[in-house]
Tab-separated table of C-alpha atoms in Angstrom:
chain	number	residue	atom	x	y	z
A	1	UNK	CA	18.232	-16.204	8.142
A	2	UNK	CA	16.366	-13.470	6.297
A	3	UNK	CA	14.266	-16.046	4.438
A	4	UNK	CA	13.413	-17.692	7.736
A	5	UNK	CA	12.134	-14.407	9.118
A	6	UNK	CA	10.097	-13.700	5.985
A	7	UNK	CA	8.524	-17.163	6.112
A	8	UNK	CA	7.680	-16.606	9.769
A	9	UNK	CA	5.985	-13.306	8.911
A	10	UNK	CA	4.042	-14.888	6.047
A	11	UNK	CA	2.904	-17.856	8.138
A	12	UNK	CA	1.655	-15.605	10.921
A	13	UNK	CA	-0.253	-13.361	8.530
A	14	UNK	CA	-1.803	-16.388	6.825
A	15	UNK	CA	-3.258	-17.457	10.165
A	16	UNK	CA	-5.066	-14.120	10.339
A	17	UNK	CA	-6.209	-13.739	6.713
A	18	UNK	CA	-7.054	-17.334	5.923
A	19	UNK	CA	-6.852	-18.628	2.377
A	20	UNK	CA	-5.259	-15.516	0.829
A	21	UNK	CA	-1.505	-16.270	0.564
A	22	UNK	CA	-0.994	-14.247	-2.634
A	23	UNK	CA	-2.679	-11.141	-1.218
A	24	UNK	CA	-0.469	-11.396	1.863
A	25	UNK	CA	2.709	-11.768	-0.194
A	26	UNK	CA	1.750	-8.791	-2.343
A	27	UNK	CA	1.060	-6.641	0.739
A	28	UNK	CA	4.411	-7.602	2.274
A	29	UNK	CA	6.207	-6.908	-1.018
A	30	UNK	CA	4.623	-3.451	-1.112
A	31	UNK	CA	5.946	-2.634	2.353
A	32	UNK	CA	9.409	-4.039	1.621
A	33	UNK	CA	9.450	-1.795	-1.472
A	34	UNK	CA	8.598	1.240	0.727
A	35	UNK	CA	5.231	1.639	-0.957
A	36	UNK	CA	1.779	2.680	0.197
A	37	UNK	CA	-1.040	0.184	-0.224
A	38	UNK	CA	-4.644	0.678	-1.352
A	39	UNK	CA	-7.070	-2.152	-0.559
A	40	UNK	CA	-10.390	-1.889	-2.383
A	41	UNK	CA	-13.186	-4.292	-1.584
A	42	UNK	CA	-16.600	-4.726	-0.042
A	43	UNK	CA	-17.005	-4.122	3.717
A	44	UNK	CA	-16.185	-7.085	5.937
A	45	UNK	CA	-13.627	-8.745	3.657
A	46	UNK	CA	-10.651	-8.391	6.031
A	47	UNK	CA	-9.078	-5.114	4.909
A	48	UNK	CA	-8.709	-3.694	8.423
A	49	UNK	CA	-7.663	-7.070	9.819
A	50	UNK	CA	-4.800	-7.321	7.328
A	51	UNK	CA	-3.479	-3.841	8.122
A	52	UNK	CA	-3.570	-4.453	11.886
A	53	UNK	CA	-1.808	-7.783	11.494
A	54	UNK	CA	0.904	-6.226	9.317
A	55	UNK	CA	1.619	-3.509	11.886
A	56	UNK	CA	1.763	-5.927	14.819
A	57	UNK	CA	3.869	-8.516	12.990
A	58	UNK	CA	6.347	-5.939	11.678
A	59	UNK	CA	6.651	-4.046	14.975
A	60	UNK	CA	5.283	-0.736	13.714
A	61	UNK	CA	3.352	1.874	15.667
A	62	UNK	CA	-0.181	1.912	14.319
A	63	UNK	CA	-3.160	4.235	14.119
A	64	UNK	CA	-6.517	3.682	12.484
A	65	UNK	CA	-8.209	6.803	11.119
A	66	UNK	CA	-11.860	6.424	10.183
A	67	UNK	CA	-12.557	8.739	7.247
A	68	UNK	CA	-15.992	10.365	7.169
A	69	UNK	CA	-17.644	13.008	5.024
A	70	UNK	CA	-17.362	15.692	7.757
A	71	UNK	CA	-13.669	15.086	8.553
A	72	UNK	CA	-11.252	18.009	8.163
A	73	UNK	CA	-7.507	17.920	7.302
A	74	UNK	CA	-6.678	19.102	10.837
A	75	UNK	CA	-8.341	15.948	12.208
A	76	UNK	CA	-5.568	13.978	10.507
A	77	UNK	CA	-2.517	16.242	10.576
A	78	UNK	CA	-2.966	18.084	13.869
A	79	UNK	CA	-3.521	21.710	14.808
A	80	UNK	CA	-1.681	24.648	16.375
A	81	UNK	CA	-3.303	25.904	19.582
A	82	UNK	CA	-2.367	29.105	21.409
A	83	UNK	CA	-0.750	28.376	24.775
A	84	UNK	CA	-1.299	31.239	27.205
A	85	UNK	CA	1.552	30.221	29.506
A	86	UNK	CA	4.103	30.108	26.685
A	87	UNK	CA	2.438	33.001	24.836
A	88	UNK	CA	2.796	31.168	21.521
A	89	UNK	CA	1.095	28.643	19.308
A	90	UNK	CA	1.951	25.022	20.108
A	91	UNK	CA	1.468	22.271	17.552
A	92	UNK	CA	-0.547	19.263	18.703
A	93	UNK	CA	0.174	16.215	16.585
A	94	UNK	CA	-2.657	14.459	14.795
A	95	UNK	CA	-3.068	10.700	14.411
A	96	UNK	CA	-0.876	10.656	11.297
A	97	UNK	CA	2.262	10.591	13.471
A	98	UNK	CA	2.563	6.798	13.480
A	99	UNK	CA	4.668	4.427	11.406
A	100	UNK	CA	1.647	2.745	9.847
A	101	UNK	CA	-1.606	4.587	9.221
A	102	UNK	CA	-4.813	2.822	8.303
A	103	UNK	CA	-6.859	5.336	6.316
A	104	UNK	CA	-10.107	3.414	6.671
A	105	UNK	CA	-12.724	4.042	3.968
A	106	UNK	CA	-10.631	6.870	2.554
A	107	UNK	CA	-13.094	7.543	-0.257
A	108	UNK	CA	-15.827	8.519	2.212
A	109	UNK	CA	-13.950	11.751	2.977
A	110	UNK	CA	-14.111	14.858	0.823
A	111	UNK	CA	-11.348	15.516	-1.751
A	112	UNK	CA	-9.998	18.305	0.491
A	113	UNK	CA	-9.478	15.868	3.355
A	114	UNK	CA	-8.099	13.160	1.069
A	115	UNK	CA	-5.479	15.602	-0.192
A	116	UNK	CA	-4.148	16.056	3.356
A	117	UNK	CA	-2.265	12.780	2.822
A	118	UNK	CA	-0.513	13.789	-0.406
A	119	UNK	CA	2.564	15.435	1.111
A	120	UNK	CA	2.834	12.763	3.799
A	121	UNK	CA	2.785	9.931	1.259
A	122	UNK	CA	5.220	11.572	-1.143
A	123	UNK	CA	7.734	13.151	1.244
A	124	UNK	CA	7.099	11.596	4.687
A	125	UNK	CA	6.411	15.005	6.176
A	126	UNK	CA	3.531	17.417	6.645
A	127	UNK	CA	3.310	21.196	6.640
A	128	UNK	CA	0.987	23.015	9.040
A	129	UNK	CA	0.911	26.827	9.276
A	130	UNK	CA	4.045	27.000	7.136
A	131	UNK	CA	6.060	24.751	9.476
A	132	UNK	CA	7.287	21.348	8.315
A	133	UNK	CA	6.994	18.364	10.639
A	134	UNK	CA	8.794	15.105	9.881
A	135	UNK	CA	6.853	11.862	10.210
A	136	UNK	CA	8.197	8.693	11.855
A	137	UNK	CA	10.357	6.370	9.751
A	138	UNK	CA	9.474	4.002	8.257
A	139	UNK	CA	6.098	5.458	7.268
A	140	UNK	CA	3.323	3.626	5.444
A	141	UNK	CA	-0.255	4.406	4.527
A	142	UNK	CA	-2.594	1.475	4.119
A	143	UNK	CA	-5.869	2.857	2.779
A	144	UNK	CA	-9.104	0.977	2.344
A	145	UNK	CA	-11.911	2.069	0.114
A	146	UNK	CA	-15.345	0.759	-0.698
A	147	UNK	CA	-16.397	0.233	-4.327
A	148	UNK	CA	-17.179	3.567	-5.985
A	149	UNK	CA	-20.731	2.513	-6.826
A	150	UNK	CA	-21.613	2.478	-3.127
A	151	UNK	CA	-23.377	5.547	-1.756
A	152	UNK	CA	-21.487	8.286	0.071
A	153	UNK	CA	-18.128	7.845	-1.678
A	154	UNK	CA	-15.835	10.392	-3.378
A	155	UNK	CA	-13.535	8.978	-6.084
A	156	UNK	CA	-9.829	9.335	-5.351
A	157	UNK	CA	-8.186	11.779	-7.788
A	158	UNK	CA	-5.515	10.435	-10.148
A	159	UNK	CA	-2.770	12.319	-8.287
A	160	UNK	CA	-3.583	10.406	-5.107
A	161	UNK	CA	-4.042	7.046	-6.796
A	162	UNK	CA	-0.576	7.433	-8.316
A	163	UNK	CA	0.953	7.687	-4.839
A	164	UNK	CA	-0.199	4.192	-3.939
A	165	UNK	CA	2.347	1.653	-5.102
A	166	UNK	CA	-0.218	-1.150	-5.263
A	167	UNK	CA	-3.944	-1.680	-5.245
A	168	UNK	CA	-5.179	-5.031	-3.994
A	169	UNK	CA	-8.577	-6.675	-3.721
A	170	UNK	CA	-8.958	-9.438	-1.146
A	171	UNK	CA	-12.093	-11.056	-2.563
A	172	UNK	CA	-14.341	-13.678	-1.046
A	173	UNK	CA	-12.652	-16.615	0.704
A	174	UNK	CA	-12.985	-20.137	-0.595
A	175	UNK	CA	-15.582	-22.387	1.032
A	176	UNK	CA	-12.857	-24.288	2.908
A	177	UNK	CA	-11.234	-21.091	4.180
A	178	UNK	CA	-14.557	-19.652	5.324
A	179	UNK	CA	-15.425	-22.908	7.084
A	180	UNK	CA	-12.095	-22.749	8.891
A	181	UNK	CA	-12.893	-19.172	9.965
A	182	UNK	CA	-16.300	-20.236	11.287
A	183	UNK	CA	-14.779	-23.120	13.239
A	184	UNK	CA	-12.149	-20.789	14.673
A	185	UNK	CA	-14.790	-18.845	16.601
A	186	UNK	CA	-14.081	-15.328	17.818
A	187	UNK	CA	-11.091	-13.589	16.270
A	188	UNK	CA	-8.172	-12.741	18.585
A	189	UNK	CA	-5.743	-10.677	16.556
A	190	UNK	CA	-4.879	-8.064	19.142
A	191	UNK	CA	-1.976	-10.012	20.637
A	192	UNK	CA	-0.027	-11.209	17.606
A	193	UNK	CA	3.663	-11.715	18.385
A	194	UNK	CA	6.114	-9.292	16.824
A	195	UNK	CA	8.378	-10.955	14.253
A	196	UNK	CA	10.467	-7.902	13.297
A	197	UNK	CA	11.467	-4.530	14.659
A	198	UNK	CA	11.239	-1.322	12.645
A	199	UNK	CA	15.042	-1.325	12.345
A	200	UNK	CA	15.091	-4.910	11.038
A	201	UNK	CA	12.362	-4.030	8.553
A	202	UNK	CA	14.487	-1.136	7.302
A	203	UNK	CA	17.427	-3.521	6.851
A	204	UNK	CA	15.256	-5.866	4.784
A	205	UNK	CA	14.171	-2.929	2.630
A	206	UNK	CA	17.818	-2.099	1.945
A	207	UNK	CA	18.466	-5.697	0.956
A	208	UNK	CA	15.554	-5.502	-1.488
A	209	UNK	CA	17.251	-2.493	-3.065
A	210	UNK	CA	20.294	-4.680	-3.769
A	211	UNK	CA	18.357	-7.167	-5.901
A	212	UNK	CA	19.926	-6.897	-9.349
A	213	UNK	CA	18.089	-6.201	-12.599
A	214	UNK	CA	19.681	-6.821	-15.997
A	215	UNK	CA	19.481	-4.339	-18.861
A	216	UNK	CA	17.110	-6.707	-20.660
A	217	UNK	CA	14.812	-6.748	-17.635
A	218	UNK	CA	14.822	-2.954	-17.409
A	219	UNK	CA	14.025	-2.774	-21.122
A	220	UNK	CA	11.037	-5.066	-20.493
A	221	UNK	CA	9.738	-2.720	-17.772
A	222	UNK	CA	10.170	0.279	-20.075
A	223	UNK	CA	8.365	-1.542	-22.878
A	224	UNK	CA	5.392	-2.177	-20.587
A	225	UNK	CA	5.350	1.455	-19.482
A	226	UNK	CA	5.593	2.825	-23.020
A	227	UNK	CA	2.946	0.384	-24.188
A	228	UNK	CA	0.562	1.632	-21.506
A	229	UNK	CA	0.929	5.189	-22.804
A	230	UNK	CA	0.048	4.089	-26.321
A	231	UNK	CA	-2.876	1.830	-25.366
A	232	UNK	CA	-4.443	4.197	-22.852
A	233	UNK	CA	-4.529	7.315	-25.052
A	234	UNK	CA	-2.008	9.378	-23.142
A	235	UNK	CA	-3.113	8.256	-19.681
A	236	UNK	CA	-0.398	5.676	-19.287
A	237	UNK	CA	2.002	4.883	-16.488
A	238	UNK	CA	4.064	7.742	-15.081
A	239	UNK	CA	7.809	7.650	-14.295
A	240	UNK	CA	6.786	7.213	-10.645
A	241	UNK	CA	4.906	4.094	-11.720
A	242	UNK	CA	7.904	2.652	-13.573
A	243	UNK	CA	10.055	3.100	-10.458
A	244	UNK	CA	7.320	1.531	-8.348
A	245	UNK	CA	7.114	-1.432	-10.727
A	246	UNK	CA	10.855	-2.049	-10.461
A	247	UNK	CA	10.856	-1.731	-6.650
A	248	UNK	CA	7.834	-4.016	-6.261
A	249	UNK	CA	9.355	-6.647	-8.566
A	250	UNK	CA	12.596	-6.569	-6.556
A	251	UNK	CA	10.658	-7.084	-3.328
A	252	UNK	CA	8.714	-9.962	-4.885
A	253	UNK	CA	11.963	-11.629	-5.961
A	254	UNK	CA	13.455	-11.057	-2.500
A	255	UNK	CA	10.458	-12.676	-0.784
A	256	UNK	CA	10.987	-15.713	-2.998
A	257	UNK	CA	14.654	-15.971	-2.061
A	258	UNK	CA	16.312	-14.529	-5.161
A	259	UNK	CA	18.844	-11.704	-5.476
A	260	UNK	CA	18.097	-11.083	-9.152
A	261	UNK	CA	15.002	-10.266	-11.189
A	262	UNK	CA	13.319	-12.492	-13.752
A	263	UNK	CA	10.415	-11.454	-16.026
A	264	UNK	CA	7.992	-13.473	-13.901
A	265	UNK	CA	8.649	-11.113	-10.971
A	266	UNK	CA	7.535	-8.126	-13.045
A	267	UNK	CA	4.514	-10.018	-14.331
A	268	UNK	CA	3.515	-11.063	-10.802
A	269	UNK	CA	3.227	-7.487	-9.530
A	270	UNK	CA	2.325	-5.629	-12.718
A	271	UNK	CA	-1.469	-5.643	-12.432
A	272	UNK	CA	-1.388	-4.552	-8.770
A	273	UNK	CA	0.976	-1.683	-9.628
A	274	UNK	CA	-0.619	-0.616	-12.908
A	275	UNK	CA	-4.376	-1.104	-12.986
A	276	UNK	CA	-5.402	1.686	-10.605
A	277	UNK	CA	-3.198	4.079	-12.576
A	278	UNK	CA	-4.681	3.037	-15.918
A	279	UNK	CA	-8.361	3.070	-15.045
A	280	UNK	CA	-10.354	5.909	-16.570
A	281	UNK	CA	-13.974	5.031	-15.934
A	282	UNK	CA	-13.898	1.694	-14.145
A	283	UNK	CA	-11.670	-0.725	-12.269
A	284	UNK	CA	-12.351	-3.411	-14.884
A	285	UNK	CA	-10.960	-1.210	-17.655
A	286	UNK	CA	-7.676	-0.677	-15.806
A	287	UNK	CA	-7.276	-4.384	-15.112
A	288	UNK	CA	-8.083	-5.338	-18.709
A	289	UNK	CA	-5.485	-2.891	-20.032
A	290	UNK	CA	-2.877	-4.235	-17.605
A	291	UNK	CA	-3.439	-7.840	-18.639
A	292	UNK	CA	-3.530	-6.890	-22.306
A	293	UNK	CA	-0.098	-5.312	-21.962
A	294	UNK	CA	1.302	-8.450	-20.322
A	295	UNK	CA	-0.075	-10.582	-23.131
A	296	UNK	CA	1.157	-8.237	-25.860
A	297	UNK	CA	4.716	-7.393	-24.775
A	298	UNK	CA	7.150	-10.270	-24.433
A	299	UNK	CA	10.262	-10.045	-22.246
A	300	UNK	CA	13.697	-10.014	-23.849
A	301	UNK	CA	15.582	-13.007	-22.496
């Protein structure tokens, strides 16, 4: 039954983002692994469309936050306002109090505003005026960013990049897919049927946790991680990244109907998990290092 539900989710998402089945599977694997997703591409490629479709299909409350250069942290988190009747400060929640947040064009905001998401992404809570507020569960951040060479962008710091489990790029559609989009006319994605509830999604996440990984498979993951630290001159993958790689590989295996990991699961998700953590000066460098590691280190079977 679980595979039937997953196939239903995938088929519905593929009707929205036409011709990108691998991107859709990777995005779903990221969510099943409880990860946050960074989508980096040119404007108009379907980044916002994918996030909206994920929220509607998975039954999650959703809020889009448009990041701009003049945005302040309080515009995201909320603010305490003095209430004369109660004679005390009352906290007014910001738009972050939803199960799925689209941080649209996150790299157009200043580093100070970008950092407002750090605690939320790491601990699913925020702190305002010394008071901690829990965020809804499950909680996901899907952030989009434009290429760094475009004007008006602020590069995401390494500490924030490391909190995204995966980075994806949608890319241009094929000629056939784009023709199908043109023939489809006006998009109508606001009324997608809900395939799952938040509770059912949480149950699927727990089932992903139960996917087994042999000692040889874990040794393969560790070899990739240690290799990244040697190749990238001390800027390799962190322990958070190794845990993310294992969780993402389990989710990928689960989507494909298996309760155990094989090396191909790790290889399928490795570039998406690793390249944004390995880049120093350019996206291409991070991707080249990731693929070099896959070609250099062989799994122990």
